[in-house]
Amino acid sequence: MRRDVEFDAEGVTLRGWLYLPDEARNPVPTIVMAHGFSAVKEMYLDRYAEVFAEAGLGALVYDNRNFGASDGHVRQEIDPWQQVRDYRHAITYAESLPEVDGDRIGVWGSSYSGGHVLVLGAIDRRIKCVVSQVPLISGHENFRALVRRDLVAPTLRMFEEDRRARYAGAEPAKIAVVAEDPGSTPCALPTPDSWEWFTKTAGSRAPAWRNEVTVRSVEMFTEYEPGTYVQWVSPTPLMIVVAAGDHLTPADLALAAYERALEPKELVLLPGGHFDAYVEDFEAASGAARDWFVEHLA
């Protein structure tokens, strides 16, 4: 069963879906979920929530502020620390619902939000279980891995020019999220699989998705280091799902973060790339997360 919901995040209304198991009669363990860099909830989060609901779990799925159905200004801007705070607002909202067991709340995140849930697991002890899928570990290292060395300096100059323009009163500049030819069109996620997944998924499932973010979003990405929190998630149970062929959020960074994490923890290694977790490897990814949540929450 799914219903539309909205909740207040300190003056900004966030909107999404609440999934509940069919014929649930008592408050249920519930997973709070949001998507990654620029993505909206229609980009396969419904499929994960359905798997969780079929296993007797609730799921609160929402769009990040400034994206999709949620309010917020500046549109298409991603502030990672604001998104972490919004997860905490979502948890508070979930606790208020009579259908939700507030003592059994988990968080799930993927890619950018996979980094967020590492931070959340370390700082918010209302959370009793964490699943971090193909996570961002280090914005700085990820930036260096994605951007050609000869383009690093021009990218930093772009950040500086945007700062000067905003100081002079201009609106924040925008940049594409993905591009078919990143060599000729600057974009935030310059990999071929990013272009293919975002454009294909937007066309088939998520017409609300827009291929742009603020330049400031990319700058904040480079400053964000969620992997530094991984050793503090314990004693909350942590699962990290890594795609062996991931070169968008490199697999080696995620595997190293898993080694730094303390028990209880579990590693799931998928065979494909970053976006295969939503499609080709969906059953393995969603099934592992479901079983982890059921083990530690239900």
PDB file of N, CA and C in Angstrom, residues 135-224:
ATOM      1  N   PRO A 135      28.186   3.862  -2.453  1.00  0.00           N
ATOM      2  CA  PRO A 135      28.224   5.198  -1.840  1.00  0.00           C
ATOM      3  C   PRO A 135      29.359   6.086  -2.323  1.00  0.00           C
ATOM      4  N   LEU A 136      29.084   7.393  -2.282  1.00  0.00           N
ATOM      5  CA  LEU A 136      30.165   8.365  -2.322  1.00  0.00           C
ATOM      6  C   LEU A 136      30.910   8.270  -1.002  1.00  0.00           C
ATOM      7  N   ILE A 137      32.218   8.166  -1.057  1.00  0.00           N
ATOM      8  CA  ILE A 137      33.045   8.092   0.145  1.00  0.00           C
ATOM      9  C   ILE A 137      33.812   9.393   0.367  1.00  0.00           C
ATOM     10  N   SER A 138      34.404   9.922  -0.682  1.00  0.00           N
ATOM     11  CA  SER A 138      35.219  11.134  -0.569  1.00  0.00           C
ATOM     12  C   SER A 138      34.965  12.024  -1.770  1.00  0.00           C
ATOM     13  N   GLY A 139      34.368  13.193  -1.547  1.00  0.00           N
ATOM     14  CA  GLY A 139      34.130  14.102  -2.652  1.00  0.00           C
ATOM     15  C   GLY A 139      35.409  14.533  -3.330  1.00  0.00           C
ATOM     16  N   HIS A 140      36.440  14.799  -2.549  1.00  0.00           N
ATOM     17  CA  HIS A 140      37.702  15.277  -3.132  1.00  0.00           C
ATOM     18  C   HIS A 140      38.363  14.186  -3.975  1.00  0.00           C
ATOM     19  N   GLU A 141      38.452  12.978  -3.415  1.00  0.00           N
ATOM     20  CA  GLU A 141      39.066  11.892  -4.181  1.00  0.00           C
ATOM     21  C   GLU A 141      38.217  11.539  -5.391  1.00  0.00           C
ATOM     22  N   ASN A 142      36.888  11.573  -5.234  1.00  0.00           N
ATOM     23  CA  ASN A 142      36.009  11.259  -6.351  1.00  0.00           C
ATOM     24  C   ASN A 142      36.175  12.282  -7.477  1.00  0.00           C
ATOM     25  N   PHE A 143      36.272  13.550  -7.101  1.00  0.00           N
ATOM     26  CA  PHE A 143      36.502  14.615  -8.078  1.00  0.00           C
ATOM     27  C   PHE A 143      37.796  14.367  -8.842  1.00  0.00           C
ATOM     28  N   ARG A 144      38.852  14.025  -8.135  1.00  0.00           N
ATOM     29  CA  ARG A 144      40.142  13.773  -8.788  1.00  0.00           C
ATOM     30  C   ARG A 144      40.096  12.543  -9.685  1.00  0.00           C
ATOM     31  N   ALA A 145      39.235  11.560  -9.310  1.00  0.00           N
ATOM     32  CA  ALA A 145      39.118  10.356 -10.125  1.00  0.00           C
ATOM     33  C   ALA A 145      38.311  10.606 -11.406  1.00  0.00           C
ATOM     34  N   LEU A 146      37.344  11.526 -11.350  1.00  0.00           N
ATOM     35  CA  LEU A 146      36.444  11.740 -12.485  1.00  0.00           C
ATOM     36  C   LEU A 146      36.944  12.794 -13.466  1.00  0.00           C
ATOM     37  N   VAL A 147      37.671  13.783 -12.964  1.00  0.00           N
ATOM     38  CA  VAL A 147      38.051  14.923 -13.798  1.00  0.00           C
ATOM     39  C   VAL A 147      39.482  14.747 -14.284  1.00  0.00           C
ATOM     40  N   ARG A 148      39.681  14.857 -15.596  1.00  0.00           N
ATOM     41  CA  ARG A 148      41.028  14.777 -16.163  1.00  0.00           C
ATOM     42  C   ARG A 148      41.928  15.822 -15.536  1.00  0.00           C
ATOM     43  N   ARG A 149      43.204  15.477 -15.358  1.00  0.00           N
ATOM     44  CA  ARG A 149      44.128  16.374 -14.667  1.00  0.00           C
ATOM     45  C   ARG A 149      44.202  17.752 -15.331  1.00  0.00           C
ATOM     46  N   ASP A 150      44.144  17.771 -16.662  1.00  0.00           N
ATOM     47  CA  ASP A 150      44.259  19.062 -17.344  1.00  0.00           C
ATOM     48  C   ASP A 150      42.996  19.904 -17.207  1.00  0.00           C
ATOM     49  N   LEU A 151      41.903  19.288 -16.710  1.00  0.00           N
ATOM     50  CA  LEU A 151      40.655  20.018 -16.538  1.00  0.00           C
ATOM     51  C   LEU A 151      40.390  20.403 -15.088  1.00  0.00           C
ATOM     52  N   VAL A 152      41.255  19.981 -14.168  1.00  0.00           N
ATOM     53  CA  VAL A 152      41.044  20.318 -12.756  1.00  0.00           C
ATOM     54  C   VAL A 152      41.129  21.823 -12.546  1.00  0.00           C
ATOM     55  N   ALA A 153      42.181  22.442 -13.043  1.00  0.00           N
ATOM     56  CA  ALA A 153      42.352  23.888 -12.844  1.00  0.00           C
ATOM     57  C   ALA A 153      41.219  24.694 -13.480  1.00  0.00           C
ATOM     58  N   PRO A 154      40.789  24.395 -14.718  1.00  0.00           N
ATOM     59  CA  PRO A 154      39.646  25.123 -15.281  1.00  0.00           C
ATOM     60  C   PRO A 154      38.358  24.927 -14.469  1.00  0.00           C
ATOM     61  N   THR A 155      38.184  23.738 -13.897  1.00  0.00           N
ATOM     62  CA  THR A 155      36.986  23.508 -13.077  1.00  0.00           C
ATOM     63  C   THR A 155      37.026  24.359 -11.819  1.00  0.00           C
ATOM     64  N   LEU A 156      38.174  24.424 -11.184  1.00  0.00           N
ATOM     65  CA  LEU A 156      38.304  25.272  -9.996  1.00  0.00           C
ATOM     66  C   LEU A 156      38.080  26.744 -10.347  1.00  0.00           C
ATOM     67  N   ARG A 157      38.540  27.160 -11.515  1.00  0.00           N
ATOM     68  CA  ARG A 157      38.288  28.543 -11.951  1.00  0.00           C
ATOM     69  C   ARG A 157      36.794  28.780 -12.168  1.00  0.00           C
ATOM     70  N   MET A 158      36.090  27.768 -12.670  1.00  0.00           N
ATOM     71  CA  MET A 158      34.644  27.888 -12.845  1.00  0.00           C
ATOM     72  C   MET A 158      33.953  28.128 -11.499  1.00  0.00           C
ATOM     73  N   PHE A 159      34.399  27.413 -10.457  1.00  0.00           N
ATOM     74  CA  PHE A 159      33.850  27.638  -9.120  1.00  0.00           C
ATOM     75  C   PHE A 159      34.100  29.083  -8.670  1.00  0.00           C
ATOM     76  N   GLU A 160      35.327  29.561  -8.908  1.00  0.00           N
ATOM     77  CA  GLU A 160      35.693  30.909  -8.469  1.00  0.00           C
ATOM     78  C   GLU A 160      34.890  31.971  -9.217  1.00  0.00           C
ATOM     79  N   GLU A 161      34.715  31.763 -10.521  1.00  0.00           N
ATOM     80  CA  GLU A 161      33.957  32.727 -11.315  1.00  0.00           C
ATOM     81  C   GLU A 161      32.499  32.769 -10.880  1.00  0.00           C
ATOM     82  N   ASP A 162      31.933  31.622 -10.540  1.00  0.00           N
ATOM     83  CA  ASP A 162      30.555  31.574 -10.070  1.00  0.00           C
ATOM     84  C   ASP A 162      30.416  32.299  -8.734  1.00  0.00           C
ATOM     85  N   ARG A 163      31.400  32.137  -7.857  1.00  0.00           N
ATOM     86  CA  ARG A 163      31.368  32.844  -6.578  1.00  0.00           C
ATOM     87  C   ARG A 163      31.394  34.368  -6.791  1.00  0.00           C
ATOM     88  N   ARG A 164      32.253  34.819  -7.677  1.00  0.00           N
ATOM     89  CA  ARG A 164      32.343  36.262  -7.928  1.00  0.00           C
ATOM     90  C   ARG A 164      31.039  36.792  -8.539  1.00  0.00           C
ATOM     91  N   ALA A 165      30.443  36.015  -9.441  1.00  0.00           N
ATOM     92  CA  ALA A 165      29.190  36.443 -10.064  1.00  0.00           C
ATOM     93  C   ALA A 165      28.061  36.506  -9.039  1.00  0.00           C
ATOM     94  N   ARG A 166      27.988  35.515  -8.161  1.00  0.00           N
ATOM     95  CA  ARG A 166      26.946  35.537  -7.130  1.00  0.00           C
ATOM     96  C   ARG A 166      27.147  36.714  -6.190  1.00  0.00           C
ATOM     97  N   TYR A 167      28.399  36.999  -5.860  1.00  0.00           N
ATOM     98  CA  TYR A 167      28.696  38.143  -4.983  1.00  0.00           C
ATOM     99  C   TYR A 167      28.219  39.443  -5.621  1.00  0.00           C
ATOM    100  N   ALA A 168      28.294  39.498  -6.955  1.00  0.00           N
ATOM    101  CA  ALA A 168      27.862  40.694  -7.678  1.00  0.00           C
ATOM    102  C   ALA A 168      26.358  40.733  -7.899  1.00  0.00           C
ATOM    103  N   GLY A 169      25.644  39.695  -7.431  1.00  0.00           N
ATOM    104  CA  GLY A 169      24.186  39.694  -7.522  1.00  0.00           C
ATOM    105  C   GLY A 169      23.596  38.778  -8.560  1.00  0.00           C
ATOM    106  N   ALA A 170      24.403  38.017  -9.272  1.00  0.00           N
ATOM    107  CA  ALA A 170      23.893  37.107 -10.297  1.00  0.00           C
ATOM    108  C   ALA A 170      23.279  35.864  -9.672  1.00  0.00           C
ATOM    109  N   GLU A 171      22.389  35.228 -10.420  1.00  0.00           N
ATOM    110  CA  GLU A 171      21.841  33.946 -10.009  1.00  0.00           C
ATOM    111  C   GLU A 171      22.939  32.877 -10.092  1.00  0.00           C
ATOM    112  N   PRO A 172      22.853  31.835  -9.254  1.00  0.00           N
ATOM    113  CA  PRO A 172      23.841  30.759  -9.348  1.00  0.00           C
ATOM    114  C   PRO A 172      23.882  30.160 -10.758  1.00  0.00           C
ATOM    115  N   ALA A 173      25.072  29.962 -11.265  1.00  0.00           N
ATOM    116  CA  ALA A 173      25.230  29.364 -12.590  1.00  0.00           C
ATOM    117  C   ALA A 173      24.830  27.894 -12.543  1.00  0.00           C
ATOM    118  N   LYS A 174      24.453  27.347 -13.700  1.00  0.00           N
ATOM    119  CA  LYS A 174      24.040  25.951 -13.812  1.00  0.00           C
ATOM    120  C   LYS A 174      25.013  25.199 -14.709  1.00  0.00           C
ATOM    121  N   ILE A 175      25.051  23.892 -14.504  1.00  0.00           N
ATOM    122  CA  ILE A 175      25.862  22.994 -15.317  1.00  0.00           C
ATOM    123  C   ILE A 175      25.050  21.723 -15.539  1.00  0.00           C
ATOM    124  N   ALA A 176      25.270  21.062 -16.667  1.00  0.00           N
ATOM    125  CA  ALA A 176      24.571  19.803 -16.929  1.00  0.00           C
ATOM    126  C   ALA A 176      24.980  18.738 -15.918  1.00  0.00           C
ATOM    127  N   VAL A 177      24.050  17.849 -15.594  1.00  0.00           N
ATOM    128  CA  VAL A 177      24.392  16.692 -14.764  1.00  0.00           C
ATOM    129  C   VAL A 177      25.193  15.699 -15.589  1.00  0.00           C
ATOM    130  N   VAL A 178      24.713  15.411 -16.801  1.00  0.00           N
ATOM    131  CA  VAL A 178      25.377  14.448 -17.681  1.00  0.00           C
ATOM    132  C   VAL A 178      25.441  15.025 -19.083  1.00  0.00           C
ATOM    133  N   ALA A 179      26.371  14.515 -19.873  1.00  0.00           N
ATOM    134  CA  ALA A 179      26.502  14.940 -21.269  1.00  0.00           C
ATOM    135  C   ALA A 179      26.942  13.750 -22.098  1.00  0.00           C
ATOM    136  N   GLU A 180      26.449  13.689 -23.339  1.00  0.00           N
ATOM    137  CA  GLU A 180      26.831  12.587 -24.220  1.00  0.00           C
ATOM    138  C   GLU A 180      28.317  12.635 -24.547  1.00  0.00           C
ATOM    139  N   ASP A 181      28.853  13.862 -24.673  1.00  0.00           N
ATOM    140  CA  ASP A 181      30.281  14.049 -24.930  1.00  0.00           C
ATOM    141  C   ASP A 181      30.836  15.007 -23.872  1.00  0.00           C
ATOM    142  N   PRO A 182      31.240  14.469 -22.703  1.00  0.00           N
ATOM    143  CA  PRO A 182      31.743  15.338 -21.636  1.00  0.00           C
ATOM    144  C   PRO A 182      32.974  16.138 -22.033  1.00  0.00           C
ATOM    145  N   GLY A 183      33.692  15.688 -23.063  1.00  0.00           N
ATOM    146  CA  GLY A 183      34.869  16.427 -23.497  1.00  0.00           C
ATOM    147  C   GLY A 183      34.532  17.779 -24.084  1.00  0.00           C
ATOM    148  N   SER A 184      33.343  17.893 -24.682  1.00  0.00           N
ATOM    149  CA  SER A 184      32.946  19.161 -25.290  1.00  0.00           C
ATOM    150  C   SER A 184      31.877  19.891 -24.491  1.00  0.00           C
ATOM    151  N   THR A 185      31.143  19.172 -23.629  1.00  0.00           N
ATOM    152  CA  THR A 185      30.093  19.779 -22.796  1.00  0.00           C
ATOM    153  C   THR A 185      30.396  19.497 -21.337  1.00  0.00           C
ATOM    154  N   PRO A 186      30.805  20.495 -20.565  1.00  0.00           N
ATOM    155  CA  PRO A 186      31.082  20.259 -19.144  1.00  0.00           C
ATOM    156  C   PRO A 186      29.847  19.712 -18.436  1.00  0.00           C
ATOM    157  N   CYS A 187      30.066  18.762 -17.530  1.00  0.00           N
ATOM    158  CA  CYS A 187      28.951  18.178 -16.780  1.00  0.00           C
ATOM    159  C   CYS A 187      29.461  17.696 -15.431  1.00  0.00           C
ATOM    160  N   ALA A 188      28.515  17.428 -14.531  1.00  0.00           N
ATOM    161  CA  ALA A 188      28.868  17.037 -13.171  1.00  0.00           C
ATOM    162  C   ALA A 188      29.312  15.581 -13.084  1.00  0.00           C
ATOM    163  N   LEU A 189      28.693  14.709 -13.877  1.00  0.00           N
ATOM    164  CA  LEU A 189      28.972  13.271 -13.815  1.00  0.00           C
ATOM    165  C   LEU A 189      29.452  12.818 -15.193  1.00  0.00           C
ATOM    166  N   PRO A 190      30.745  12.948 -15.466  1.00  0.00           N
ATOM    167  CA  PRO A 190      31.249  12.773 -16.837  1.00  0.00           C
ATOM    168  C   PRO A 190      31.608  11.334 -17.184  1.00  0.00           C
ATOM    169  N   THR A 191      30.663  10.413 -17.056  1.00  0.00           N
ATOM    170  CA  THR A 191      30.924   9.026 -17.454  1.00  0.00           C
ATOM    171  C   THR A 191      29.842   8.577 -18.436  1.00  0.00           C
ATOM    172  N   PRO A 192      30.180   7.707 -19.381  1.00  0.00           N
ATOM    173  CA  PRO A 192      29.188   7.249 -20.360  1.00  0.00           C
ATOM    174  C   PRO A 192      27.979   6.569 -19.723  1.00  0.00           C
ATOM    175  N   ASP A 193      28.198   5.776 -18.650  1.00  0.00           N
ATOM    176  CA  ASP A 193      27.059   5.091 -18.037  1.00  0.00           C
ATOM    177  C   ASP A 193      26.142   6.078 -17.317  1.00  0.00           C
ATOM    178  N   SER A 194      26.676   7.211 -16.838  1.00  0.00           N
ATOM    179  CA  SER A 194      25.823   8.238 -16.236  1.00  0.00           C
ATOM    180  C   SER A 194      24.880   8.823 -17.287  1.00  0.00           C
ATOM    181  N   TRP A 195      25.422   9.170 -18.449  1.00  0.00           N
ATOM    182  CA  TRP A 195      24.597   9.709 -19.534  1.00  0.00           C
ATOM    183  C   TRP A 195      23.505   8.705 -19.916  1.00  0.00           C
ATOM    184  N   GLU A 196      23.897   7.461 -20.106  1.00  0.00           N
ATOM    185  CA  GLU A 196      22.932   6.452 -20.557  1.00  0.00           C
ATOM    186  C   GLU A 196      21.839   6.240 -19.521  1.00  0.00           C
ATOM    187  N   TRP A 197      22.198   6.097 -18.239  1.00  0.00           N
ATOM    188  CA  TRP A 197      21.197   5.775 -17.216  1.00  0.00           C
ATOM    189  C   TRP A 197      20.255   6.947 -16.963  1.00  0.00           C
ATOM    190  N   PHE A 198      20.801   8.136 -16.798  1.00  0.00           N
ATOM    191  CA  PHE A 198      19.938   9.277 -16.489  1.00  0.00           C
ATOM    192  C   PHE A 198      18.983   9.584 -17.635  1.00  0.00           C
ATOM    193  N   THR A 199      19.495   9.628 -18.851  1.00  0.00           N
ATOM    194  CA  THR A 199      18.611   9.987 -19.969  1.00  0.00           C
ATOM    195  C   THR A 199      17.586   8.892 -20.250  1.00  0.00           C
ATOM    196  N   LYS A 200      18.002   7.643 -20.177  1.00  0.00           N
ATOM    197  CA  LYS A 200      17.067   6.543 -20.411  1.00  0.00           C
ATOM    198  C   LYS A 200      16.023   6.465 -19.308  1.00  0.00           C
ATOM    199  N   THR A 201      16.449   6.592 -18.064  1.00  0.00           N
ATOM    200  CA  THR A 201      15.523   6.476 -16.938  1.00  0.00           C
ATOM    201  C   THR A 201      14.570   7.660 -16.889  1.00  0.00           C
ATOM    202  N   ALA A 202      15.071   8.857 -17.182  1.00  0.00           N
ATOM    203  CA  ALA A 202      14.188  10.023 -17.211  1.00  0.00           C
ATOM    204  C   ALA A 202      13.121   9.845 -18.277  1.00  0.00           C
ATOM    205  N   GLY A 203      13.495   9.314 -19.434  1.00  0.00           N
ATOM    206  CA  GLY A 203      12.533   9.138 -20.514  1.00  0.00           C
ATOM    207  C   GLY A 203      11.472   8.103 -20.210  1.00  0.00           C
ATOM    208  N   SER A 204      11.841   7.060 -19.475  1.00  0.00           N
ATOM    209  CA  SER A 204      10.898   5.960 -19.249  1.00  0.00           C
ATOM    210  C   SER A 204      10.154   6.048 -17.920  1.00  0.00           C
ATOM    211  N   ARG A 205      10.760   6.716 -16.910  1.00  0.00           N
ATOM    212  CA  ARG A 205      10.178   6.661 -15.569  1.00  0.00           C
ATOM    213  C   ARG A 205      10.033   8.017 -14.880  1.00  0.00           C
ATOM    214  N   ALA A 206      10.841   9.006 -15.240  1.00  0.00           N
ATOM    215  CA  ALA A 206      10.943  10.207 -14.408  1.00  0.00           C
ATOM    216  C   ALA A 206      11.002  11.478 -15.251  1.00  0.00           C
ATOM    217  N   PRO A 207       9.886  11.870 -15.865  1.00  0.00           N
ATOM    218  CA  PRO A 207       9.906  13.091 -16.683  1.00  0.00           C
ATOM    219  C   PRO A 207      10.175  14.359 -15.879  1.00  0.00           C
ATOM    220  N   ALA A 208      10.045  14.300 -14.545  1.00  0.00           N
ATOM    221  CA  ALA A 208      10.320  15.482 -13.716  1.00  0.00           C
ATOM    222  C   ALA A 208      11.809  15.752 -13.564  1.00  0.00           C
ATOM    223  N   TRP A 209      12.664  14.769 -13.892  1.00  0.00           N
ATOM    224  CA  TRP A 209      14.105  14.976 -13.737  1.00  0.00           C
ATOM    225  C   TRP A 209      14.599  15.999 -14.746  1.00  0.00           C
ATOM    226  N   ARG A 210      15.488  16.879 -14.294  1.00  0.00           N
ATOM    227  CA  ARG A 210      16.073  17.902 -15.161  1.00  0.00           C
ATOM    228  C   ARG A 210      17.585  17.735 -15.200  1.00  0.00           C
ATOM    229  N   ASN A 211      18.131  17.874 -16.381  1.00  0.00           N
ATOM    230  CA  ASN A 211      19.562  17.662 -16.585  1.00  0.00           C
ATOM    231  C   ASN A 211      20.343  18.940 -16.283  1.00  0.00           C
ATOM    232  N   GLU A 212      20.270  19.392 -15.031  1.00  0.00           N
ATOM    233  CA  GLU A 212      21.068  20.538 -14.616  1.00  0.00           C
ATOM    234  C   GLU A 212      21.136  20.603 -13.102  1.00  0.00           C
ATOM    235  N   VAL A 213      22.238  21.100 -12.612  1.00  0.00           N
ATOM    236  CA  VAL A 213      22.416  21.440 -11.206  1.00  0.00           C
ATOM    237  C   VAL A 213      23.207  22.742 -11.162  1.00  0.00           C
ATOM    238  N   THR A 214      23.202  23.387 -10.007  1.00  0.00           N
ATOM    239  CA  THR A 214      24.020  24.589  -9.888  1.00  0.00           C
ATOM    240  C   THR A 214      25.499  24.212  -9.840  1.00  0.00           C
ATOM    241  N   VAL A 215      26.319  25.121 -10.351  1.00  0.00           N
ATOM    242  CA  VAL A 215      27.764  24.935 -10.243  1.00  0.00           C
ATOM    243  C   VAL A 215      28.170  24.802  -8.782  1.00  0.00           C
ATOM    244  N   ARG A 216      27.493  25.552  -7.909  1.00  0.00           N
ATOM    245  CA  ARG A 216      27.782  25.477  -6.481  1.00  0.00           C
ATOM    246  C   ARG A 216      27.554  24.060  -5.939  1.00  0.00           C
ATOM    247  N   SER A 217      26.610  23.317  -6.518  1.00  0.00           N
ATOM    248  CA  SER A 217      26.382  21.929  -6.104  1.00  0.00           C
ATOM    249  C   SER A 217      27.630  21.079  -6.336  1.00  0.00           C
ATOM    250  N   VAL A 218      28.276  21.284  -7.477  1.00  0.00           N
ATOM    251  CA  VAL A 218      29.479  20.514  -7.793  1.00  0.00           C
ATOM    252  C   VAL A 218      30.614  20.917  -6.857  1.00  0.00           C
ATOM    253  N   GLU A 219      30.718  22.202  -6.566  1.00  0.00           N
ATOM    254  CA  GLU A 219      31.745  22.648  -5.626  1.00  0.00           C
ATOM    255  C   GLU A 219      31.531  22.019  -4.252  1.00  0.00           C
ATOM    256  N   MET A 220      30.272  21.991  -3.792  1.00  0.00           N
ATOM    257  CA  MET A 220      29.994  21.373  -2.488  1.00  0.00           C
ATOM    258  C   MET A 220      30.269  19.874  -2.514  1.00  0.00           C
ATOM    259  N   PHE A 221      30.045  19.233  -3.648  1.00  0.00           N
ATOM    260  CA  PHE A 221      30.389  17.821  -3.815  1.00  0.00           C
ATOM    261  C   PHE A 221      31.867  17.594  -3.508  1.00  0.00           C
ATOM    262  N   THR A 222      32.731  18.467  -4.041  1.00  0.00           N
ATOM    263  CA  THR A 222      34.177  18.278  -3.867  1.00  0.00           C
ATOM    264  C   THR A 222      34.615  18.481  -2.416  1.00  0.00           C
ATOM    265  N   GLU A 223      33.783  19.128  -1.616  1.00  0.00           N
ATOM    266  CA  GLU A 223      34.120  19.420  -0.220  1.00  0.00           C
ATOM    267  C   GLU A 223      33.602  18.361   0.756  1.00  0.00           C
ATOM    268  N   TYR A 224      32.796  17.439   0.273  1.00  0.00           N
ATOM    269  CA  TYR A 224      32.030  16.540   1.139  1.00  0.00           C
ATOM    270  C   TYR A 224      32.801  15.243   1.364  1.00  0.00           C
TER     271      TYR A 224
END
